[in-house]
Each structure stands twice: as C-alpha cells, then as structure tokens.
Amino acid sequence: MALGWLISTIVAGLLGTTFALLIATMNKKVVKNHKGDIDFSKSDIYFHWTRWDYTIILAAAYTFLCITGFLFFYYVATTLIVRGFNFLYTKHSFFP
C-alpha cells in the first residue's frame, strides 16, 4: 500500500468523523413548538455563528489544499514530460 494512499485514508477518516460529530450535534440548537415545527423566535441557529460554519470552513480549507497540491504536482509532471526527462542524464548534469 502506497504511503500517500494511507495518509489520505487517515485524513479522510478524521475529517469524516469530525464532520459527522459536528453535524450530529446541531439538532440540539433548534427549539420546536408543540406541533413539531421550528420556533424561529426561540432558535438561535439561523443568525448566529454555529458549528456548521466551522464545518464549512474546514471543508473549504481541505478542498483548497487538495486543489493546490494537485495543481503543483500536475505542473511538475508536465514540466518533466515536456523536457523528456533528458535533463537528468546530460553531460552537464550536476551528478557524475
């Protein structure tokens, strides 16, 4: 098993657990009336900073890091392919 696959599996498990815990605890912030409908006058989830906001920020940061990493490695790979890997084995190489 490749190291990158193992690391990404661990990160995905941690993020999934974090998101599940944050989302599962959100139901406690909503106040419902006797009919079962949400009582907007007593609920503070809609106009206050909540755990959902932290979840969205974490997901956005993780997405940004993944896209940045992908673009970096894509640029490196295309640069190597365009050069044809020949610069590693030329007479003017730093390695004898």
C-alpha positions as protocol buffer text, in pm:
chain_id: "A"
residue {
  index: 1
  type: MET
  ca { x: 0 y: 0 z: 0 }
}
residue {
  index: 2
  type: ALA
  ca { x: 142 y: 337 z: -101 }
}
residue {
  index: 3
  type: LEU
  ca { x: 218 y: 593 z: 166 }
}
residue {
  index: 4
  type: GLY
  ca { x: 5 y: 864 z: 3 }
}
residue {
  index: 5
  type: TRP
  ca { x: -297 y: 636 z: -5 }
}
residue {
  index: 6
  type: LEU
  ca { x: -253 y: 553 z: 363 }
}
residue {
  index: 7
  type: ILE
  ca { x: -217 y: 918 z: 465 }
}
residue {
  index: 8
  type: SER
  ca { x: -519 y: 1027 z: 262 }
}
residue {
  index: 9
  type: THR
  ca { x: -727 y: 745 z: 415 }
}
residue {
  index: 10
  type: ILE
  ca { x: -636 y: 859 z: 765 }
}
residue {
  index: 11
  type: VAL
  ca { x: -711 y: 1225 z: 681 }
}
residue {
  index: 12
  type: ALA
  ca { x: -1045 y: 1131 z: 521 }
}
residue {
  index: 13
  type: GLY
  ca { x: -1139 y: 927 z: 830 }
}
residue {
  index: 14
  type: LEU
  ca { x: -1053 y: 1210 z: 1066 }
}
residue {
  index: 15
  type: LEU
  ca { x: -1240 y: 1470 z: 859 }
}
residue {
  index: 16
  type: GLY
  ca { x: -1541 y: 1241 z: 817 }
}
residue {
  index: 17
  type: THR
  ca { x: -1558 y: 1177 z: 1191 }
}
residue {
  index: 18
  type: THR
  ca { x: -1519 y: 1548 z: 1269 }
}
residue {
  index: 19
  type: PHE
  ca { x: -1792 y: 1646 z: 1022 }
}
residue {
  index: 20
  type: ALA
  ca { x: -2027 y: 1374 z: 1147 }
}
residue {
  index: 21
  type: LEU
  ca { x: -1985 y: 1480 z: 1509 }
}
residue {
  index: 22
  type: LEU
  ca { x: -2036 y: 1847 z: 1431 }
}
residue {
  index: 23
  type: ILE
  ca { x: -2341 y: 1786 z: 1216 }
}
residue {
  index: 24
  type: ALA
  ca { x: -2498 y: 1535 z: 1458 }
}
residue {
  index: 25
  type: THR
  ca { x: -2486 y: 1782 z: 1747 }
}
residue {
  index: 26
  type: MET
  ca { x: -2657 y: 2060 z: 1551 }
}
residue {
  index: 27
  type: ASN
  ca { x: -3010 y: 1936 z: 1626 }
}
residue {
  index: 28
  type: LYS
  ca { x: -2980 y: 2050 z: 1988 }
}
residue {
  index: 29
  type: LYS
  ca { x: -2974 y: 2417 z: 1886 }
}
residue {
  index: 30
  type: VAL
  ca { x: -3321 y: 2420 z: 1730 }
}
residue {
  index: 31
  type: VAL
  ca { x: -3625 y: 2487 z: 1953 }
}
residue {
  index: 32
  type: LYS
  ca { x: -3950 y: 2327 z: 1835 }
}
residue {
  index: 33
  type: ASN
  ca { x: -4304 y: 2418 z: 1934 }
}
residue {
  index: 34
  type: HIS
  ca { x: -4584 y: 2178 z: 2035 }
}
residue {
  index: 35
  type: LYS
  ca { x: -4664 y: 2098 z: 1669 }
}
residue {
  index: 36
  type: GLY
  ca { x: -4305 y: 1995 z: 1595 }
}
residue {
  index: 37
  type: ASP
  ca { x: -4230 y: 2299 z: 1382 }
}
residue {
  index: 38
  type: ILE
  ca { x: -3921 y: 2513 z: 1441 }
}
residue {
  index: 39
  type: ASP
  ca { x: -3986 y: 2812 z: 1666 }
}
residue {
  index: 40
  type: PHE
  ca { x: -3780 y: 3081 z: 1495 }
}
residue {
  index: 41
  type: SER
  ca { x: -3825 y: 3330 z: 1778 }
}
residue {
  index: 42
  type: LYS
  ca { x: -3650 y: 3096 z: 2026 }
}
residue {
  index: 43
  type: SER
  ca { x: -3399 y: 2929 z: 1795 }
}
residue {
  index: 44
  type: ASP
  ca { x: -3060 y: 3089 z: 1754 }
}
residue {
  index: 45
  type: ILE
  ca { x: -2915 y: 2866 z: 1482 }
}
residue {
  index: 46
  type: TYR
  ca { x: -3011 y: 3081 z: 1185 }
}
residue {
  index: 47
  type: PHE
  ca { x: -2849 y: 3413 z: 1271 }
}
residue {
  index: 48
  type: HIS
  ca { x: -2557 y: 3312 z: 1492 }
}
residue {
  index: 49
  type: TRP
  ca { x: -2220 y: 3153 z: 1426 }
}
residue {
  index: 50
  type: THR
  ca { x: -2270 y: 2780 z: 1465 }
}
residue {
  index: 51
  type: ARG
  ca { x: -2078 y: 2457 z: 1437 }
}
residue {
  index: 52
  type: TRP
  ca { x: -2195 y: 2430 z: 1078 }
}
residue {
  index: 53
  type: ASP
  ca { x: -1985 y: 2736 z: 994 }
}
residue {
  index: 54
  type: TYR
  ca { x: -1674 y: 2565 z: 1132 }
}
residue {
  index: 55
  type: THR
  ca { x: -1758 y: 2256 z: 927 }
}
residue {
  index: 56
  type: ILE
  ca { x: -1783 y: 2459 z: 608 }
}
residue {
  index: 57
  type: ILE
  ca { x: -1454 y: 2638 z: 680 }
}
residue {
  index: 58
  type: LEU
  ca { x: -1274 y: 2307 z: 744 }
}
residue {
  index: 59
  type: ALA
  ca { x: -1414 y: 2157 z: 423 }
}
residue {
  index: 60
  type: ALA
  ca { x: -1316 y: 2466 z: 224 }
}
residue {
  index: 61
  type: ALA
  ca { x: -961 y: 2467 z: 364 }
}
residue {
  index: 62
  type: TYR
  ca { x: -917 y: 2096 z: 290 }
}
residue {
  index: 63
  type: THR
  ca { x: -1051 y: 2145 z: -63 }
}
residue {
  index: 64
  type: PHE
  ca { x: -814 y: 2435 z: -121 }
}
residue {
  index: 65
  type: LEU
  ca { x: -514 y: 2230 z: -3 }
}
residue {
  index: 66
  type: CYS
  ca { x: -612 y: 1935 z: -225 }
}
residue {
  index: 67
  type: ILE
  ca { x: -654 y: 2151 z: -535 }
}
residue {
  index: 68
  type: THR
  ca { x: -330 y: 2338 z: -467 }
}
residue {
  index: 69
  type: GLY
  ca { x: -141 y: 2010 z: -425 }
}
residue {
  index: 70
  type: PHE
  ca { x: -295 y: 1868 z: -740 }
}
residue {
  index: 71
  type: LEU
  ca { x: -202 y: 2174 z: -947 }
}
residue {
  index: 72
  type: PHE
  ca { x: 153 y: 2175 z: -810 }
}
residue {
  index: 73
  type: PHE
  ca { x: 214 y: 1808 z: -889 }
}
residue {
  index: 74
  type: TYR
  ca { x: 42 y: 1844 z: -1226 }
}
residue {
  index: 75
  type: TYR
  ca { x: 277 y: 2132 z: -1312 }
}
residue {
  index: 76
  type: VAL
  ca { x: 583 y: 1934 z: -1202 }
}
residue {
  index: 77
  type: ALA
  ca { x: 476 y: 1627 z: -1401 }
}
residue {
  index: 78
  type: THR
  ca { x: 403 y: 1820 z: -1718 }
}
residue {
  index: 79
  type: THR
  ca { x: 733 y: 2004 z: -1688 }
}
residue {
  index: 80
  type: LEU
  ca { x: 919 y: 1674 z: -1662 }
}
residue {
  index: 81
  type: ILE
  ca { x: 728 y: 1524 z: -1953 }
}
residue {
  index: 82
  type: VAL
  ca { x: 785 y: 1827 z: -2177 }
}
residue {
  index: 83
  type: ARG
  ca { x: 1157 y: 1817 z: -2106 }
}
residue {
  index: 84
  type: GLY
  ca { x: 1153 y: 1442 z: -2168 }
}
residue {
  index: 85
  type: PHE
  ca { x: 1350 y: 1358 z: -1853 }
}
residue {
  index: 86
  type: ASN
  ca { x: 1666 y: 1416 z: -2062 }
}
residue {
  index: 87
  type: PHE
  ca { x: 1800 y: 1691 z: -1839 }
}
residue {
  index: 88
  type: LEU
  ca { x: 1869 y: 1431 z: -1570 }
}
residue {
  index: 89
  type: TYR
  ca { x: 2119 y: 1242 z: -1787 }
}
residue {
  index: 90
  type: THR
  ca { x: 2300 y: 1508 z: -1986 }
}
residue {
  index: 91
  type: LYS
  ca { x: 2677 y: 1572 z: -1979 }
}
residue {
  index: 92
  type: HIS
  ca { x: 2620 y: 1900 z: -1798 }
}
residue {
  index: 93
  type: SER
  ca { x: 2439 y: 1737 z: -1511 }
}
residue {
  index: 94
  type: PHE
  ca { x: 2545 y: 1804 z: -1154 }
}
residue {
  index: 95
  type: PHE
  ca { x: 2579 y: 1432 z: -1095 }
}
residue {
  index: 96
  type: PRO
  ca { x: 2875 y: 1245 z: -1248 }
}
